[in-house]
Structure formats: structure tokens, C-alpha cells
Short mmCIF file of C-alpha atoms in Angstrom, two decimals:
data_model
loop_
_atom_site.label_atom_id
_atom_site.label_comp_id
_atom_site.label_asym_id
_atom_site.label_seq_id
_atom_site.Cartn_x
_atom_site.Cartn_y
_atom_site.Cartn_z
CA MET A 1 -0.01 -0.11 -0.02
CA VAL A 2 1.32 3.76 -0.47
CA PRO A 3 1.46 5.81 2.26
CA GLN A 4 -1.43 7.71 1.65
CA VAL A 5 -3.81 4.71 1.52
CA LEU A 6 -2.41 3.72 4.77
CA HIS A 7 -2.78 7.34 6.40
CA LEU A 8 -6.64 7.13 5.54
CA ASN A 9 -6.53 3.86 6.75
CA TYR A 10 -5.25 4.59 10.15
CA LEU A 11 -8.11 8.15 10.45
CA ARG A 12 -10.88 5.70 9.34
CA ASN A 13 -9.85 3.13 12.16
CA LYS A 14 -9.47 6.03 14.52
CA ARG A 15 -12.85 7.28 13.91
CA ASN A 16 -14.62 4.13 15.50
CA LEU A 17 -12.48 4.13 18.27
CA ASP A 18 -14.06 4.99 21.71
CA PRO A 19 -13.02 8.59 22.58
CA LEU A 20 -12.62 8.28 25.94
CA PHE A 21 -14.09 11.39 27.78
CA LYS A 22 -13.28 11.83 31.08
CA ASN A 23 -16.83 11.19 32.09
CA ARG A 24 -19.42 10.84 29.72
CA TYR A 25 -22.38 10.48 32.17
CA THR A 26 -21.86 14.27 34.09
CA ASN A 27 -21.00 15.87 30.66
CA ASN A 28 -17.26 16.12 31.30
CA LEU A 29 -16.83 15.79 27.33
CA ARG A 30 -12.87 16.98 27.57
CA ILE A 31 -10.21 13.74 26.73
CA PHE A 32 -7.74 11.95 28.47
CA ASP A 33 -4.07 12.08 26.52
CA ASN A 34 -4.56 8.32 25.22
CA SER A 35 -7.91 8.96 23.21
CA PRO A 36 -7.82 8.31 20.04
CA ALA A 37 -9.36 11.70 19.16
CA HIS A 38 -5.99 13.58 21.01
CA GLU A 39 -3.92 15.26 18.77
CA PHE A 40 -5.84 13.65 15.41
CA PRO A 41 -4.10 14.57 12.30
CA GLY A 42 -6.56 16.02 10.60
CA ALA A 43 -7.48 19.26 8.05
CA ASP A 44 -6.66 22.11 9.55
CA VAL A 45 -10.25 23.62 9.50
CA GLY A 46 -9.41 27.26 10.42
CA VAL A 47 -11.10 27.20 14.46
CA THR A 48 -7.95 28.78 16.23
CA ASN A 49 -9.40 28.58 20.05
CA ASP A 50 -11.51 25.56 21.71
CA ILE A 51 -14.98 26.42 23.16
CA LEU A 52 -12.96 27.87 26.17
CA GLY A 53 -10.74 30.00 24.65
CA THR A 54 -7.61 27.67 25.07
CA PRO A 55 -5.57 27.95 21.45
CA ARG A 56 -5.35 24.88 19.84
CA THR A 57 -1.84 23.16 19.08
CA PRO A 58 -1.21 22.61 14.68
CA VAL A 59 -2.20 19.32 15.94
CA PHE A 60 -5.52 19.56 17.49
CA ASP A 61 -7.79 17.46 19.68
CA LEU A 62 -10.86 16.94 18.49
CA GLY A 63 -13.86 18.20 19.33
CA ALA A 64 -14.74 21.28 21.35
CA TYR A 65 -11.77 21.05 23.71
CA GLN A 66 -8.22 21.07 23.19
CA SER A 67 -6.00 19.21 25.64
CA VAL A 68 -3.80 21.55 27.64
CA PRO A 69 -0.16 19.73 28.86
CA VAL A 70 0.81 19.15 32.58
CA SER A 71 4.19 20.87 33.24
CA ASN A 72 5.88 18.81 35.48
#
């Protein structure tokens, strides 16, 4: 397979996985760092901030919230 086809298959498979919301029952739809929606390699849709105003990274998270790295 050519790399582009492998990449498309990867994206399709990632879309069918549980997004691993922190707590969907209490409407906490933020995601964990191991979520398949974290740093999703997709097309740039021109959204620069998430719903709370957090800046999006170049490889952004899917959904309304951008995860913020925890500093050690």
C-alpha cells in the first residue's frame, strides 16, 4: 500500500474508537491524553481556539476542548 492509503486507513480506524471522555455521564467531554481523539491528524479547519478560548495546537484534538499539557 502507498503511504497515503495507509494514512487514510489509520484515520478511518481511529474514528471508530471510543473517544475516552473523562466522564460522559456528567457531561465532562474533555478527553484523556491516550484518547484516539487526542492530537488527531486531520485537516486544518481554521479554528484557532477551543470552546473555552484555549489555543489549538498545530495537531489539534477533535471536539470542543483542546487538551492542555500538564507541566511537571
